[in-house]
Amino acid sequence: MSQSLPFKNAVDADTYQTFQTLLYKEARLLDHEEYDQWLAMLTDDIHYYMPVPARYLREEKKQAIKPLDANIFNDYKKQLELRIARFATNLVWSENPQNLINHSVSNIEVFPTDVEGEWNVLSVVTVLRSRLDGVEKRMVVSRNDIWRIEDNSLKLAKRNMLFNHAVVPDSNLNFFF
Amino acid sequence: MGVDVSKLVDNKTGRQSRSIFHEQDIYEQEQERIFGKCWLFLAHESQIPDPGDYFRTFMGEDEVLVIRQKDQSIKAFLNTCTHRGNRVCKADKGNAKHFTCSYHGWSFAADGALQSVPLEEDAYYNELDKSKFGLHPVCNVDSYKGLIFGNFDPEAPTLNDYLGDMKWYLDVWLDAMPEGTELIGTTQKVEYPVNWKLPVENACGDGYHIGWAHAGVMTVASSMNIESLSLGNTEVDSSTAMAGGGMNGHSIISSLDGQSGYAFYPDPSLPVSYLEENREAVISRLGETRGKQFWGSQINMTVFPNVQMLPGLNWFRVYHPKGPGKMEMWTWAMVDKEMSDELKQTVLDNVCRTFGAAGMFDNDDGENFAACTSQNRGLQTRQKDVYTNMGLGKEYSHPEMPGVISDGLVGEQNQRYFYRRWQEMMAAKDWSAVPNYNSLEEANATGGQN
């Protein structure tokens, strides 16, 4: 029996589930350091951006992120490829042995955009990173994505991230969110 | 009296006891005798340009507020309410007319004066002498070419004397261009399980680790060959690179080619053309040696105890101690004000990509420093010493360059002088007992503590 609910999804169930599955797949690729496959999920004009957060008073007028604000990532495809090339050298000693990592994706919302074949996808990724001995690091990042149909597949064109930590809690971020 | 540090560091052999990276009582003495006596970086003037602008930072473990005054002077205060000790400001930076404590509502003006107290009449019967309860000031605040420093010790030398001969090198960045420098971007803060001295000794003189610790990123990200790194010390050529230390704890390592500061830009053409467009003007301001050989080179500069700046890579950094085994690293991009917005953005992005929280160079260092700290928890391990004994006895004086000079970026002279200064400050109850030296002859004459 179906009852009409007083809330309407912005996209149909199929579309929603497609993006949910896609984000899970992306998380799995990042967990397993399948970076070539991950790169293939990105458009050529990908912008991968995570500004550095700061604590301002709510009434402070200067709090808006300005063009010359520091970032943790402000990468286009070339820079992402450079980071991945660094990992691929096998000369990054802090990643050997591998730091086991788990990306958990939640809070997924999917919205159509004004552009045909593009969707705005919101999500939260919680990263649990198992470091040397008993050390574990947990980081939570909100993501605001644009996904686009290209070459008959869905590709990530833009990812704006909010890093929800005033102080970065790990001595390196040798991974992606 | 304090901890006897005379056996903990030996400058003649380059030996350090590992206890200096571990013991709580040594750490407490550092708070008193280093962070309580040295000039500490507070902020760049560009971060608080207007009256009421403030910046919240640390001097050692003491939290301070740096505030631009109505007359454009700068004051700094302990960030603690004089009533019950709560913070009076929780924001990183901003602009305020007053700072109101969130506990009972005491409110302080930008000059630190206690302005208003709730229920002053009804509960204090108007008997509270507000003039005695202003914010506790940092007694000395002074600037050197844009960099604001504070000092808790009224007996300390002036900032100008404290920086001493290091100013000759600092000016390569701070005074190369007429408008000077500015710090841009939000503060990049990373917490490390690391003793604060380890990153300082690393960037003050350790060109040795670059080829190995950063092998991965060096393979993919170098756009220029830094000859002075590949040479090592086997073919000593003083025209290639230098280390300058022994300036009361301050130090520099520098290539002398005038461009290699931008070697880790995937495309260095924009900054390099900026260098060459301004080269002649800089030479006329700073002279041939600094204008041609230093300006634009790969340079690491350290102001004792915890400030480091790398022109070229353009990062500016301060390390805040948070206990013997923990520190917070704060990084900004420092740029010349005259640079175009496009170049500033290029520099900022490169700082973040190389030495930011996800910086491809920085992400090689943290784990090394962390283990250099954590291994000393072991009682047996802790009783073994560690060494910075590369190039012992190869120091000399240079007719033009101040300080104790060695050849090459790969060396440990500056680390030895950093730990010598650490030892001198830790042994001295007051500034009258701290030796003053800016050259090899003066350094030898004052002997050290060995």
XYZ file of C-alpha atoms in Angstrom:
627
model
C 0.000 0.000 0.000
C 1.407 3.383 -0.832
C 0.733 6.560 1.007
C 1.631 9.968 -0.352
C 4.196 11.610 1.976
C 4.292 15.391 2.607
C 7.926 15.563 1.391
C 9.193 15.175 -2.117
C 12.606 13.971 -3.209
C 14.327 16.385 -5.555
C 15.157 13.471 -7.837
C 13.495 10.135 -8.485
C 14.505 7.046 -6.526
C 16.521 5.601 -9.407
C 18.603 8.737 -9.750
C 19.151 8.939 -6.020
C 20.217 5.338 -5.805
C 22.544 5.755 -8.778
C 24.433 8.531 -6.988
C 24.451 6.645 -3.711
C 26.026 3.652 -5.444
C 28.462 5.921 -7.276
C 29.660 7.592 -4.052
C 30.066 4.182 -2.404
C 32.113 2.994 -5.349
C 34.277 6.111 -5.202
C 34.819 5.570 -1.462
C 35.891 1.980 -2.125
C 38.382 3.064 -4.796
C 39.877 5.632 -2.397
C 40.040 3.049 0.424
C 41.961 0.704 -1.861
C 44.204 3.408 -3.382
C 42.837 2.610 -6.853
C 43.848 6.065 -7.965
C 43.888 5.454 -11.714
C 40.286 4.294 -11.558
C 39.445 7.280 -9.360
C 41.053 9.692 -11.840
C 38.895 8.148 -14.553
C 35.819 9.210 -12.553
C 36.860 12.886 -12.771
C 36.175 15.310 -15.604
C 39.187 16.913 -17.251
C 38.185 20.267 -15.737
C 37.743 18.878 -12.216
C 38.200 21.412 -9.409
C 38.897 19.809 -6.061
C 38.807 22.477 -3.374
C 39.076 22.507 0.406
C 39.711 25.889 2.056
C 41.387 26.163 5.449
C 38.786 26.824 8.126
C 39.071 29.571 10.720
C 37.039 30.541 13.760
C 35.464 33.977 13.530
C 32.757 35.567 15.617
C 29.361 35.197 13.927
C 29.007 38.949 13.543
C 32.475 39.327 12.034
C 32.231 40.815 8.566
C 35.614 39.506 7.487
C 34.671 35.860 7.844
C 33.742 35.073 4.243
C 36.276 32.911 2.411
C 38.221 35.303 0.201
C 40.086 34.504 -3.031
C 43.454 34.653 -1.271
C 42.544 32.259 1.523
C 44.701 29.278 2.273
C 43.567 25.854 1.220
C 44.235 22.236 1.984
C 43.390 21.337 -1.607
C 42.970 23.699 -4.558
C 43.637 21.169 -7.264
C 42.802 20.721 -10.905
C 43.432 17.460 -12.710
C 47.118 18.239 -13.227
C 47.750 18.699 -9.512
C 45.719 15.633 -8.552
C 47.762 13.629 -11.044
C 50.954 15.026 -9.494
C 49.888 13.886 -6.006
C 49.066 10.453 -7.364
C 52.381 10.301 -9.229
C 54.110 11.005 -5.897
C 52.335 8.047 -4.273
C 53.220 5.876 -7.256
C 56.964 6.450 -6.807
C 56.872 4.154 -3.760
C 59.258 6.647 -2.181
C 56.690 8.119 0.223
C 58.013 6.443 3.348
C 55.107 7.439 5.590
C 52.763 5.305 3.429
C 54.825 2.160 3.829
C 53.390 0.091 5.477
C 50.062 1.233 4.098
C 47.911 3.304 6.434
C 44.588 1.462 6.277
C 41.751 3.831 5.631
C 37.982 3.732 5.462
C 35.804 6.345 3.796
C 32.201 6.232 5.084
C 29.793 8.279 2.999
C 26.545 9.520 4.500
C 24.005 12.377 4.405
C 23.610 12.062 0.643
C 21.266 14.533 -1.023
C 20.843 14.838 -4.787
C 19.467 17.879 -6.602
C 19.013 18.620 -10.286
C 20.792 21.735 -11.550
C 19.859 24.209 -14.264
C 22.211 22.365 -16.579
C 20.942 19.310 -18.400
C 22.985 16.246 -17.395
C 24.443 17.815 -14.234
C 23.530 17.122 -10.635
C 24.459 18.754 -7.347
C 25.251 16.050 -4.806
C 25.811 16.759 -1.113
C 27.404 14.237 1.205
C 29.474 13.823 4.335
C 32.548 11.624 4.336
C 33.987 10.294 7.571
C 37.535 9.056 7.227
C 38.948 6.601 9.716
C 42.662 6.150 9.252
C 44.596 3.483 11.052
C 48.145 4.695 11.645
C 51.209 3.175 13.241
C 50.526 0.915 16.245
C 47.286 1.936 17.962
C 47.015 5.422 16.536
C 43.731 6.142 14.726
C 42.709 9.423 13.144
C 39.133 10.390 12.354
C 38.280 13.257 10.086
C 34.888 14.480 8.906
C 34.402 16.462 5.725
C 31.251 17.887 4.128
C 31.269 17.690 0.346
C 29.349 19.716 -2.204
C 29.768 18.067 -5.619
C 28.792 18.654 -9.201
C 28.510 15.419 -11.177
C 28.113 15.512 -14.939
C 27.345 13.005 -17.672
C 30.396 12.757 -19.919
C 31.375 9.979 -22.336
C 28.233 8.151 -21.277
C 29.280 7.978 -17.637
C 28.839 10.136 -14.553
C 31.953 12.119 -13.692
C 32.890 14.392 -10.831
C 33.361 17.940 -12.135
C 33.587 19.924 -8.909
C 34.046 19.135 -5.245
C 33.903 21.917 -2.653
C 34.734 20.606 0.783
C 34.435 21.869 4.332
C 37.068 20.436 6.614
C 35.360 20.408 9.989
C 38.504 20.665 12.117
C 40.083 23.942 13.306
C 43.416 22.162 13.633
C 44.389 19.341 11.260
C 44.677 16.315 13.549
C 47.097 14.152 11.526
C 50.743 14.676 10.563
C 49.961 14.062 6.915
C 46.988 13.922 4.565
C 48.369 11.440 2.060
C 44.896 10.563 0.763
C 41.782 12.135 -0.733
C 38.372 12.937 0.730
C 68.325 26.730 40.117
C 66.557 24.591 37.569
C 67.642 21.565 35.566
C 71.411 21.398 34.929
C 71.678 21.459 31.134
C 75.487 21.526 30.949
C 75.725 17.837 30.014
C 72.644 17.718 27.796
C 74.165 19.416 24.750
C 77.765 19.365 23.525
C 78.371 21.778 20.697
C 81.940 20.553 20.158
C 80.848 17.022 19.271
C 77.317 17.845 18.076
C 75.768 15.630 20.757
C 72.357 16.074 22.373
C 70.800 14.089 25.163
C 67.433 12.697 24.096
C 65.987 13.851 27.399
C 65.623 17.352 25.934
C 62.862 15.976 23.692
C 61.039 14.189 26.467
C 61.408 15.389 30.059
C 58.569 17.443 31.511
C 60.838 19.444 33.843
C 63.067 20.439 30.917
C 59.963 21.486 29.022
C 58.807 23.629 31.939
C 62.227 25.276 32.056
C 61.931 26.034 28.325
C 58.686 27.853 29.039
C 60.453 29.998 31.630
C 63.871 30.572 30.082
C 63.228 30.398 26.337
C 59.590 31.302 25.724
C 59.619 33.575 28.780
C 62.740 35.480 27.703
C 63.115 35.438 23.918
C 61.343 37.654 21.413
C 58.495 35.579 19.987
C 56.640 36.175 16.735
C 53.104 37.443 17.315
C 51.697 38.457 13.932
C 52.532 40.290 10.744
C 51.428 43.916 10.629
C 49.470 43.114 7.468
C 47.232 40.765 9.488
C 45.958 43.573 11.724
C 46.032 46.727 9.559
C 43.187 48.725 11.151
C 42.468 49.943 14.701
C 40.607 47.248 16.608
C 41.968 44.452 14.430
C 43.106 41.588 16.600
C 44.883 38.259 16.200
C 44.836 35.443 18.763
C 48.070 33.496 19.135
C 50.476 31.910 21.611
C 53.772 32.792 23.265
C 54.928 29.398 24.451
C 51.836 27.951 26.107
C 50.557 31.419 27.021
C 47.647 32.539 24.871
C 47.863 36.168 23.805
C 45.779 38.718 21.936
C 47.578 41.101 19.603
C 45.567 44.262 18.997
C 46.049 47.259 16.694
C 45.450 50.463 18.674
C 43.705 53.690 17.645
C 47.109 55.391 17.201
C 48.252 52.466 14.971
C 50.607 51.157 17.658
C 50.307 47.505 18.647
C 49.701 46.037 22.072
C 49.498 42.434 23.218
C 47.801 40.959 26.277
C 47.391 37.605 27.951
C 44.056 36.297 26.702
C 42.634 35.820 30.157
C 40.043 37.679 32.179
C 41.512 39.356 35.270
C 38.454 38.294 37.293
C 38.286 34.478 37.142
C 40.733 33.665 34.338
C 38.425 32.758 31.442
C 39.405 33.632 27.863
C 38.246 37.046 26.732
C 38.494 36.227 23.009
C 37.751 32.928 21.284
C 37.976 33.971 17.631
C 41.162 33.486 15.603
C 41.091 37.053 14.339
C 38.711 39.888 13.661
C 37.924 43.469 14.556
C 36.443 44.524 17.879
C 35.855 47.650 19.943
C 35.953 45.629 23.141
C 36.492 42.086 24.381
C 33.792 40.762 26.661
C 34.384 37.736 28.851
C 31.677 35.097 28.347
C 31.642 34.139 32.062
C 30.484 37.256 33.968
C 30.527 39.862 31.230
C 33.587 41.909 32.194
C 34.461 43.956 29.156
C 37.904 45.216 28.140
C 38.846 47.934 25.663
C 41.326 47.419 22.836
C 44.011 49.051 25.002
C 43.382 46.446 27.695
C 41.556 48.749 30.126
C 38.682 47.207 32.059
C 35.765 49.140 30.637
C 32.647 47.788 32.264
C 31.656 45.307 34.954
C 28.062 44.058 35.236
C 26.421 44.943 38.561
C 29.318 47.227 39.405
C 27.112 49.382 41.577
C 24.689 46.799 43.011
C 27.139 44.004 43.776
C 30.559 45.661 44.004
C 29.116 48.762 45.755
C 31.171 50.851 43.310
C 34.265 49.834 45.281
C 36.047 47.926 42.507
C 39.114 49.828 41.313
C 38.759 49.067 37.608
C 42.135 50.647 36.858
C 43.810 47.719 38.652
C 42.031 45.032 36.616
C 43.031 45.739 33.030
C 44.219 42.863 30.811
C 47.773 41.749 31.644
C 50.027 43.283 28.967
C 52.966 41.622 27.253
C 55.566 44.122 28.474
C 57.583 44.389 25.247
C 56.005 44.535 21.802
C 58.008 45.735 18.834
C 58.153 45.275 15.060
C 60.898 44.623 12.606
C 59.923 45.453 9.001
C 56.392 44.132 9.360
C 57.018 41.279 11.794
C 55.531 41.920 15.238
C 57.313 40.282 18.149
C 56.534 40.164 21.852
C 58.718 39.534 24.880
C 57.659 38.761 28.464
C 61.005 39.790 29.984
C 61.482 43.487 30.861
C 65.259 42.857 31.011
C 65.450 41.460 27.478
C 67.620 43.170 24.864
C 65.766 45.292 22.318
C 64.269 43.456 19.346
C 66.825 45.173 17.137
C 69.726 43.857 19.246
C 68.051 40.461 19.630
C 67.880 39.986 15.862
C 71.469 41.262 15.609
C 73.375 40.330 12.477
C 70.515 38.098 11.322
C 68.871 41.277 10.056
C 71.348 41.322 7.157
C 69.789 38.078 5.955
C 66.180 38.797 6.990
C 66.275 41.909 4.827
C 66.758 39.706 1.761
C 63.036 39.065 2.104
C 61.659 41.757 4.390
C 63.363 44.680 2.684
C 63.941 43.557 -0.899
C 60.941 45.462 -2.198
C 59.974 49.003 -1.112
C 56.471 48.022 0.064
C 57.725 45.071 2.092
C 55.904 41.815 2.714
C 52.509 40.565 3.852
C 51.165 37.286 5.163
C 48.204 35.980 3.173
C 45.615 33.315 3.759
C 43.962 31.845 6.810
C 46.290 30.291 9.356
C 47.026 26.681 8.442
C 47.170 24.811 11.738
C 48.360 21.233 12.094
C 48.852 19.350 15.336
C 51.820 17.006 15.553
C 52.921 14.541 18.240
C 56.332 16.182 17.984
C 58.718 18.086 20.253
C 58.850 21.677 19.012
C 62.643 21.689 18.581
C 62.671 18.954 15.927
C 60.997 20.902 13.106
C 63.117 23.943 14.017
C 66.395 22.020 13.780
C 65.168 20.471 10.550
C 64.401 23.675 8.685
C 67.254 25.669 10.266
C 69.952 23.664 8.564
C 69.014 20.188 7.421
C 69.502 20.101 3.676
C 70.667 16.528 4.259
C 67.160 15.025 4.523
C 65.717 16.625 1.405
C 66.952 14.151 -1.176
C 65.927 11.123 0.886
C 62.935 12.038 3.081
C 61.317 13.899 0.176
C 62.472 11.479 -2.535
C 58.931 10.848 -3.783
C 57.937 14.444 -4.312
C 61.418 15.414 -5.534
C 61.010 12.822 -8.285
C 57.758 14.298 -9.567
C 57.720 17.978 -8.591
C 61.114 19.533 -9.244
C 61.168 21.909 -12.154
C 64.801 22.992 -11.596
C 67.861 21.190 -10.414
C 69.177 22.649 -7.164
C 72.846 21.962 -7.714
C 73.820 22.790 -4.182
C 71.702 19.904 -2.933
C 73.090 17.310 -5.277
C 76.664 18.423 -4.633
C 76.554 17.605 -0.979
C 79.839 18.362 0.720
C 82.143 16.353 -1.452
C 82.891 19.187 -3.831
C 82.888 22.201 -1.640
C 82.110 25.278 -3.643
C 81.283 28.292 -1.555
C 79.707 30.034 -4.500
C 76.987 27.389 -4.693
C 75.384 27.411 -1.250
C 76.067 28.430 2.318
C 74.980 27.884 5.885
C 75.168 30.789 8.310
C 74.659 30.139 12.008
C 76.035 31.229 15.322
C 74.094 34.495 15.329
C 72.690 34.165 18.845
C 70.699 31.142 17.715
C 69.419 32.604 14.445
C 70.474 30.984 11.199
C 70.180 30.694 7.453
C 70.922 28.154 4.765
C 70.848 29.421 1.238
C 71.608 28.498 -2.314
C 73.454 31.313 -4.025
C 72.072 31.047 -7.536
C 69.286 33.634 -7.242
C 66.444 31.489 -8.675
C 66.228 28.073 -7.030
C 63.688 29.260 -4.464
C 61.122 28.555 -7.155
C 62.468 25.117 -8.086
C 59.428 23.383 -6.627
C 56.885 25.250 -8.719
C 55.539 23.000 -11.485
C 55.811 26.094 -13.685
C 58.216 28.647 -12.200
C 57.977 31.076 -15.116
C 55.687 33.607 -13.383
C 57.745 33.988 -10.156
C 61.045 33.842 -12.044
C 60.011 36.625 -14.415
C 58.963 38.639 -11.336
C 62.447 38.086 -9.910
C 64.231 39.176 -13.043
C 61.973 42.207 -13.607
C 62.888 43.464 -10.141
C 66.448 42.170 -9.887
C 68.198 45.448 -10.682
C 66.071 47.403 -8.186
C 66.741 44.834 -5.484
C 70.472 44.933 -6.180
C 70.385 48.695 -5.771
C 68.607 48.300 -2.407
C 70.529 45.336 -0.998
C 73.810 45.309 -2.934
C 75.292 42.755 -5.330
C 75.668 39.780 -2.983
C 72.184 39.834 -1.530
C 70.464 41.070 -4.683
C 72.112 38.625 -7.070
C 72.990 35.575 -5.027
C 70.454 35.453 -2.189
C 67.295 37.076 -3.554
C 65.318 34.341 -5.319
C 67.450 31.493 -4.019
C 66.272 28.516 -2.008
C 66.626 29.973 1.523
C 65.694 28.768 4.997
C 65.814 31.432 7.721
C 65.272 30.819 11.416
C 64.699 33.344 14.166
C 65.364 31.666 17.490
C 63.484 29.974 18.990
C 60.507 29.043 16.803
C 60.041 31.152 13.658
C 61.035 29.991 10.210
C 60.633 31.509 6.791
C 61.494 30.142 3.393
C 61.499 32.771 0.670
C 61.007 31.148 -2.710
C 58.841 28.407 -1.277
C 57.399 31.480 0.460
C 56.202 29.925 3.645
C 56.296 31.562 7.027
C 55.855 29.359 10.023
C 55.756 29.356 13.798
C 55.740 26.303 16.070
C 53.729 26.500 19.291
C 54.809 24.029 21.992
C 51.958 22.077 23.603
C 53.924 19.883 25.991
C 57.209 17.996 25.475
C 55.630 15.628 22.949
C 53.220 17.885 21.112
C 53.269 21.052 19.043
C 51.017 23.006 16.727
C 52.480 24.246 13.484
C 51.033 27.441 12.002
C 51.827 28.239 8.378
C 51.100 31.176 6.108
C 52.240 32.293 2.691
C 54.393 35.419 2.808
C 54.518 37.506 -0.351
C 55.856 40.858 -1.482
C 53.058 43.430 -1.454
C 54.093 44.510 -4.957
C 53.365 41.092 -6.447
C 50.338 40.883 -8.752
C 47.225 39.143 -7.436
C 47.861 36.382 -9.939
C 51.358 35.807 -8.605
C 50.158 35.975 -4.994
C 47.569 33.302 -5.749
C 50.214 31.184 -7.498
C 52.522 31.515 -4.495
C 49.751 30.764 -1.995
C 48.631 27.672 -3.906
C 52.191 26.444 -4.131
C 52.764 26.975 -0.402
C 49.640 24.948 0.304
C 50.565 22.188 -2.160
C 54.139 21.851 -0.902
C 54.025 22.769 2.801
C 50.329 23.012 3.714
C 48.294 20.439 5.625
C 48.189 18.248 2.513
C 51.517 19.599 1.283
C 53.510 17.076 -0.675
C 56.760 17.991 1.108
C 55.332 18.543 4.546
C 53.548 15.223 4.449
C 56.932 13.494 4.350
C 58.274 15.194 7.483
C 55.679 14.817 10.214
C 56.038 11.103 10.777
C 59.841 11.327 10.985
C 59.668 14.093 13.592
C 56.956 12.194 15.476
C 59.097 9.086 15.850
C 62.185 11.157 16.764
C 59.965 12.318 19.644
C 58.061 9.179 20.621
C 61.012 6.776 20.662
C 62.378 8.669 23.662
C 59.511 7.427 25.818
C 61.556 4.250 26.152
C 63.766 4.430 29.226
C 66.653 2.538 27.611
C 66.285 4.402 24.315
C 66.237 7.732 26.100
C 69.661 7.125 27.611
C 71.285 6.997 24.162
C 72.385 10.287 22.687
C 71.683 11.725 19.225
C 74.111 13.667 17.048
C 74.380 16.555 14.630
C 78.092 16.107 13.923
C 78.267 16.520 10.148
C 81.020 18.897 9.018
C 82.444 19.552 12.483
C 85.307 22.015 12.330
C 84.559 23.218 8.790
C 83.180 26.561 9.968
C 84.820 29.791 8.859
C 84.279 33.539 8.698
C 83.272 35.290 5.502
C 84.332 38.869 4.702
C 80.794 39.931 3.820
C 78.312 37.392 5.185
C 77.646 37.659 8.927
C 77.682 34.699 11.295
C 79.551 31.415 11.368
C 79.707 30.134 7.800
C 79.890 26.637 6.322
C 79.637 25.544 2.720
C 76.678 23.786 1.183
C 73.040 23.206 2.099
C 73.895 19.755 3.405
C 75.339 20.225 6.856
C 74.632 20.319 10.579
C 76.419 23.457 11.695
C 73.225 25.447 12.186
C 71.617 22.650 14.186
C 74.638 22.669 16.515
C 74.344 26.415 17.026
C 70.594 26.102 17.561
C 71.163 23.614 20.371
C 74.043 25.694 21.740
C 71.697 28.665 22.007
C 69.029 26.448 23.565
C 71.586 25.398 26.174
C 72.748 28.964 26.823
C 69.194 30.214 27.345
C 68.282 27.214 29.495
C 71.352 27.740 31.715
C 70.811 31.469 32.210
C 68.620 32.759 35.018
C 68.533 36.163 33.362
C 69.727 37.918 30.230
C 72.958 39.161 31.855
C 74.167 35.537 31.821
C 73.402 35.000 28.126
C 76.449 35.339 25.831
C 76.282 37.545 22.752
C 77.986 36.466 19.524
C 77.531 37.035 15.814
C 80.719 35.593 14.320
C 83.008 32.583 14.595
C 85.540 34.570 16.615
C 82.898 35.824 19.054
C 81.294 32.391 19.238
C 84.633 30.785 20.060
C 85.464 33.505 22.589
C 82.194 32.983 24.454
C 82.883 29.268 24.430
C 79.532 27.692 25.010
C 78.751 25.520 27.984
C 81.012 22.589 27.299
